[in-house]
mmCIF file of C-alpha atoms in Angstrom:
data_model
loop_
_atom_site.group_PDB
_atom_site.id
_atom_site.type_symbol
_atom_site.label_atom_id
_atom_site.label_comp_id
_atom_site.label_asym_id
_atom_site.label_seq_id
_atom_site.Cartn_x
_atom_site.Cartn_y
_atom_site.Cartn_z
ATOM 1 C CA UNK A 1 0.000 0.000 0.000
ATOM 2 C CA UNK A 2 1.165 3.314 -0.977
ATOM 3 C CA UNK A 3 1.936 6.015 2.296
ATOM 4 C CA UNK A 4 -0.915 8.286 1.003
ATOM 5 C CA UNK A 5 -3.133 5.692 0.793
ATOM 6 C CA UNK A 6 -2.036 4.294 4.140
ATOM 7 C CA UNK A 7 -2.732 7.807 5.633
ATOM 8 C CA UNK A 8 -6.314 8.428 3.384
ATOM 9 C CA UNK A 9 -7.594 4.720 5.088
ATOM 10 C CA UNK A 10 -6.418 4.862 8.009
ATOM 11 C CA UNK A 11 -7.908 8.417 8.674
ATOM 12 C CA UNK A 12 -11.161 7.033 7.378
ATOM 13 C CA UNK A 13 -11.225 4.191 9.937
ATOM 14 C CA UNK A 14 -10.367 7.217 12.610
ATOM 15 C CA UNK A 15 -13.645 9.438 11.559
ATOM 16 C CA UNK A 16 -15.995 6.700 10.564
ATOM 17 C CA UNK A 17 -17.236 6.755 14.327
ATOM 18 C CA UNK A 18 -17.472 10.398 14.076
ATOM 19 C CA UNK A 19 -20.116 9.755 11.249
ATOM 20 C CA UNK A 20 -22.240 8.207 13.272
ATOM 21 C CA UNK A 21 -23.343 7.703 17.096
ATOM 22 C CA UNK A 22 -21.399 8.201 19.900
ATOM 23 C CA UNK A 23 -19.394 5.443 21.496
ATOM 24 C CA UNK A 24 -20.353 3.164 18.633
ATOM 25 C CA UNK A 25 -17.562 0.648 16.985
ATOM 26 C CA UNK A 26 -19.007 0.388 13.515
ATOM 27 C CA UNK A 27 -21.725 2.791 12.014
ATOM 28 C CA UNK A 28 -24.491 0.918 10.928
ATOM 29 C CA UNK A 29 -24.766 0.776 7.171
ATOM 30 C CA UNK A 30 -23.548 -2.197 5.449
ATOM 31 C CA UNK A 31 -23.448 -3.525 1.744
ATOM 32 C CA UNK A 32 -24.688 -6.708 1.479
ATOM 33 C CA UNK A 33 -25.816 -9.072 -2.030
ATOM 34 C CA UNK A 34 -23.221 -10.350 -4.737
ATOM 35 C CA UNK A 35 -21.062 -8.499 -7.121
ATOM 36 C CA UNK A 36 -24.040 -8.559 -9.937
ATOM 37 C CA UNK A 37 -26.684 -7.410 -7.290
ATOM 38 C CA UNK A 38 -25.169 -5.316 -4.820
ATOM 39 C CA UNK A 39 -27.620 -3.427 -2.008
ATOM 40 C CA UNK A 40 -27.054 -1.128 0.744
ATOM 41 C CA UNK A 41 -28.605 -1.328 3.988
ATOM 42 C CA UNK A 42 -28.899 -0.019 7.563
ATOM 43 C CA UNK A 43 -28.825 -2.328 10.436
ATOM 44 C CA UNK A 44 -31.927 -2.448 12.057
ATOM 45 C CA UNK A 45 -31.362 -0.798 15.694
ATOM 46 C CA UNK A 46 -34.896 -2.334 17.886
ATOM 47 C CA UNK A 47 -34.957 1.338 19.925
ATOM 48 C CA UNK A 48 -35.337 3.102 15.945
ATOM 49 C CA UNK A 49 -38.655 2.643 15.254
ATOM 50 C CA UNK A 50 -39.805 4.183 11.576
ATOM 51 C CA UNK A 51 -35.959 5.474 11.279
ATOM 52 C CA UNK A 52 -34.631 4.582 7.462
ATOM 53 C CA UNK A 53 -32.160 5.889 4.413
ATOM 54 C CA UNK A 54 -32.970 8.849 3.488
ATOM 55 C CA UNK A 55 -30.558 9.839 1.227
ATOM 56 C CA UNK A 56 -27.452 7.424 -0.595
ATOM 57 C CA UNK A 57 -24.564 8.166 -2.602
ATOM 58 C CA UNK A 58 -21.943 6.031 -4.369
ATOM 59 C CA UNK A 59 -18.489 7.350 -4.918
ATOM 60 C CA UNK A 60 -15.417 5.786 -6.369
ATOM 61 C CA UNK A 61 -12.912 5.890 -4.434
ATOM 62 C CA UNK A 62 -8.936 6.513 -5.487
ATOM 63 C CA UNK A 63 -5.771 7.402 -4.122
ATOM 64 C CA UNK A 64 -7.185 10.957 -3.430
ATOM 65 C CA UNK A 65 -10.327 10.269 -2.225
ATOM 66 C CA UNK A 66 -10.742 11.154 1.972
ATOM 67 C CA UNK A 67 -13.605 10.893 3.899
ATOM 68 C CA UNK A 68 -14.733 14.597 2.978
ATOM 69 C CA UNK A 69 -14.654 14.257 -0.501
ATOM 70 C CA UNK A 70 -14.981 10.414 -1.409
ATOM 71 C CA UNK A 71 -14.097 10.616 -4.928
ATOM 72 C CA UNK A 72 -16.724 10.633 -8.174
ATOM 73 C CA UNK A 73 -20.187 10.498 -7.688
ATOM 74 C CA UNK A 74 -21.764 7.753 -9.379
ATOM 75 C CA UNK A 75 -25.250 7.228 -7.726
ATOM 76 C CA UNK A 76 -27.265 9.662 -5.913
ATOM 77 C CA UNK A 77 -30.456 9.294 -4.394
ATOM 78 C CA UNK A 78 -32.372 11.072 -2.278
ATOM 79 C CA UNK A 79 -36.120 10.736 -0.034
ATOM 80 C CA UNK A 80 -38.892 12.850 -1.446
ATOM 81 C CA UNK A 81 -40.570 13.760 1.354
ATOM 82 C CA UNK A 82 -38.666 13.922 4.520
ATOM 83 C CA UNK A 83 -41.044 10.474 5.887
ATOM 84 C CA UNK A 84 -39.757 8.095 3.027
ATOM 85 C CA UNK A 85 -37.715 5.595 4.304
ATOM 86 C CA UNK A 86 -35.604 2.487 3.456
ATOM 87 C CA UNK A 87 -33.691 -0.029 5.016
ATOM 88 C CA UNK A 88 -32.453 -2.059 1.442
ATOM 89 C CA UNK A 89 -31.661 -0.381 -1.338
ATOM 90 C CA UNK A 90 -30.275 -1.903 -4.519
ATOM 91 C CA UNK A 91 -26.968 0.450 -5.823
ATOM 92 C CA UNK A 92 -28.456 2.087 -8.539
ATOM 93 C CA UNK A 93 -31.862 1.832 -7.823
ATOM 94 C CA UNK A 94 -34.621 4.569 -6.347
ATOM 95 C CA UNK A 95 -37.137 2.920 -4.216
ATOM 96 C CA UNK A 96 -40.562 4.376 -3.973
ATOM 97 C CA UNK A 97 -40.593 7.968 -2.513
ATOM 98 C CA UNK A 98 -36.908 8.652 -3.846
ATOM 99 C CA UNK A 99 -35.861 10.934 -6.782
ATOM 100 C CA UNK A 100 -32.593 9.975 -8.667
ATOM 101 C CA UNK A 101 -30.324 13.018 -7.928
ATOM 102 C CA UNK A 102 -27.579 10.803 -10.392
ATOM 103 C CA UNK A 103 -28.356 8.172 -11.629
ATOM 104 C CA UNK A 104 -25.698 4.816 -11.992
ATOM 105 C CA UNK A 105 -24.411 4.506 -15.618
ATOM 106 C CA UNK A 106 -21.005 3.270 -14.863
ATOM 107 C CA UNK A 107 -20.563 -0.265 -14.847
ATOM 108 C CA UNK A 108 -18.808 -1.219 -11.569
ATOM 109 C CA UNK A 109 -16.139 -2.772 -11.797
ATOM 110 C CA UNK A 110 -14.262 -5.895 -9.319
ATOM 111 C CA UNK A 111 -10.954 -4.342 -9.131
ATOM 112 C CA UNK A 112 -12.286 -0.927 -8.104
ATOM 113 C CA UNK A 113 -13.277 0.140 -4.367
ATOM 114 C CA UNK A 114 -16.231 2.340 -3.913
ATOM 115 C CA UNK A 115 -17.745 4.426 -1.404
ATOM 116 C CA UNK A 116 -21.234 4.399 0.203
ATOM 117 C CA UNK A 117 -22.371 7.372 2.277
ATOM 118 C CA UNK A 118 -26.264 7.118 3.764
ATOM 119 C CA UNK A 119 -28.117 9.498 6.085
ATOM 120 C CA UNK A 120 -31.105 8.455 8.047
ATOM 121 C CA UNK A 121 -34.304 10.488 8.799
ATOM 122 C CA UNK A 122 -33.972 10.473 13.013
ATOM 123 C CA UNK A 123 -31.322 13.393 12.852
ATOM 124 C CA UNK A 124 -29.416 15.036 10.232
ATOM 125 C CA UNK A 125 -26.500 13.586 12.039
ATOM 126 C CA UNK A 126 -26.732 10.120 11.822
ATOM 127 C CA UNK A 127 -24.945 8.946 8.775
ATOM 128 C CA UNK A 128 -23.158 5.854 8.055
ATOM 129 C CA UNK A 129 -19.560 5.673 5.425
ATOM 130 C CA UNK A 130 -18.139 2.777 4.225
ATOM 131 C CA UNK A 131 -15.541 1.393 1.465
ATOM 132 C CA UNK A 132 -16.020 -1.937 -0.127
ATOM 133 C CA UNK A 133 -14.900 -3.955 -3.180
ATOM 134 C CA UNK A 134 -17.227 -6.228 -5.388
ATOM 135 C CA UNK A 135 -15.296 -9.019 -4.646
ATOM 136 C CA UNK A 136 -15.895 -8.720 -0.777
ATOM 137 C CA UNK A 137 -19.781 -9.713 -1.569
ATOM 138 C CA UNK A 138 -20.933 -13.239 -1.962
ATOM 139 C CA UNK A 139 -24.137 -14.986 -0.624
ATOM 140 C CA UNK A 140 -24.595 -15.046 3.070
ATOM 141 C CA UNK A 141 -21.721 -12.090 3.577
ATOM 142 C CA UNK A 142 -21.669 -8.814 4.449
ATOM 143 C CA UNK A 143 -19.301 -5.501 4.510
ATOM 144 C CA UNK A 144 -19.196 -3.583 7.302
ATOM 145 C CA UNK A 145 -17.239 -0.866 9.190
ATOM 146 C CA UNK A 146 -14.210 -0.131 6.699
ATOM 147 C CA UNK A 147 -14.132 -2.659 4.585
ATOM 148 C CA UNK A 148 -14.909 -5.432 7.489
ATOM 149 C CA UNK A 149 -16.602 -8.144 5.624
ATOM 150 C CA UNK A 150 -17.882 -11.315 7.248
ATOM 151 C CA UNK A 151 -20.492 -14.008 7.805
ATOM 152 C CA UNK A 152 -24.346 -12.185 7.921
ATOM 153 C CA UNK A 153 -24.885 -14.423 10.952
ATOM 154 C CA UNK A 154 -21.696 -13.274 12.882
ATOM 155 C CA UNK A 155 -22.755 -10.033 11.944
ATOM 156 C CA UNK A 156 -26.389 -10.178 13.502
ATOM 157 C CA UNK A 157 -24.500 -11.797 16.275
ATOM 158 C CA UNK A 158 -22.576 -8.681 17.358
ATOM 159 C CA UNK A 159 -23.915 -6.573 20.079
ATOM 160 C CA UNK A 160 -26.110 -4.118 18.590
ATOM 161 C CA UNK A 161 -24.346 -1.502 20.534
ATOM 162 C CA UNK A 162 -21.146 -2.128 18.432
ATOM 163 C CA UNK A 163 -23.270 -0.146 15.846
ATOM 164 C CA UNK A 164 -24.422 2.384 18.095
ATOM 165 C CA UNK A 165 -28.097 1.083 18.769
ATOM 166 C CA UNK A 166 -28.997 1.457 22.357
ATOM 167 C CA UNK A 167 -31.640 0.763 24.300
ATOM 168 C CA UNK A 168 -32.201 4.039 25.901
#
């Protein structure tokens, strides 16, 4: 890995808890699917009732790219009316309720890394970051955190206050 690079990741790994609750580990959004079908989603946190996406981006990220400014914008979507909400949504897709602010016309690509940034409707806040490669996703996984990826059940296993979901 080049230095820059080095520096660029690890001070994404340093303000990715910044992004989102306090005290939490990992934010909560997560990429889940396979490289063909790829979808974004929030981890459901049981004291969030009717909290969801409302707005998603997809960047691609380079050797220049920092947490700020996450490289090219290839997707953008964004809630209609401040109440639309999602938990899963397909990259490139706009569910119900959602106006495409950019639509996806690149073809993404295995060797590339991209970004996800999502921001939920219970406070302007709350948003979750993340970097992932196509090849991290397969049936049954999961990315996570910075580029975690692992099992979807060892994933629901964690503590939901890893992800910043408490009870109070």
């Amino acid at each position: 890995m080049k230095r820059g690079t080095a520096v660029r990741v690890a001070a994404v790994v340093v303000l990715a808890p910044l992004l989102t609750a306090c005290s939490a580990e990992h934010d909560p959004l997560f990429v889940t699917g396979t490289a063909a079908k790829p979808t974004l989603a929030w981890r459901d946190c049981p004291a969030a009732k009717g909290d969801g996406i409302t707005e998603a981006a997809l960047y691609e990220w380079d050797d220049s790219s920092t947490v700020d400014d996450p490289g090219r914008t290839l997707w953008h979507i964004r809630a209609t009316h401040g109440k639309t909400l999602s938990r899963r949504i397909p990259l490139g897709t706009a569910p119900d309720g959602f106006t495409t602010e950019r639509p996806l016309t690149a073809t993404l690509d295995p060797g590339t890394t991209y970004a996800l940034r999502a921001n939920m409707a219970s406070d302007d806040q709350i948003s979750g970051f993340l970097t992932f490669r196509l090849e991290q996703l397969a049936p049954g996984r999961v990315v996570f955190g910075e580029s975690d990826a692992e099992s979807r059940t060892d994933y629901d296993a964690r503590d939901d206050e890893e992800f910043g979901c408490f009870t109070e």
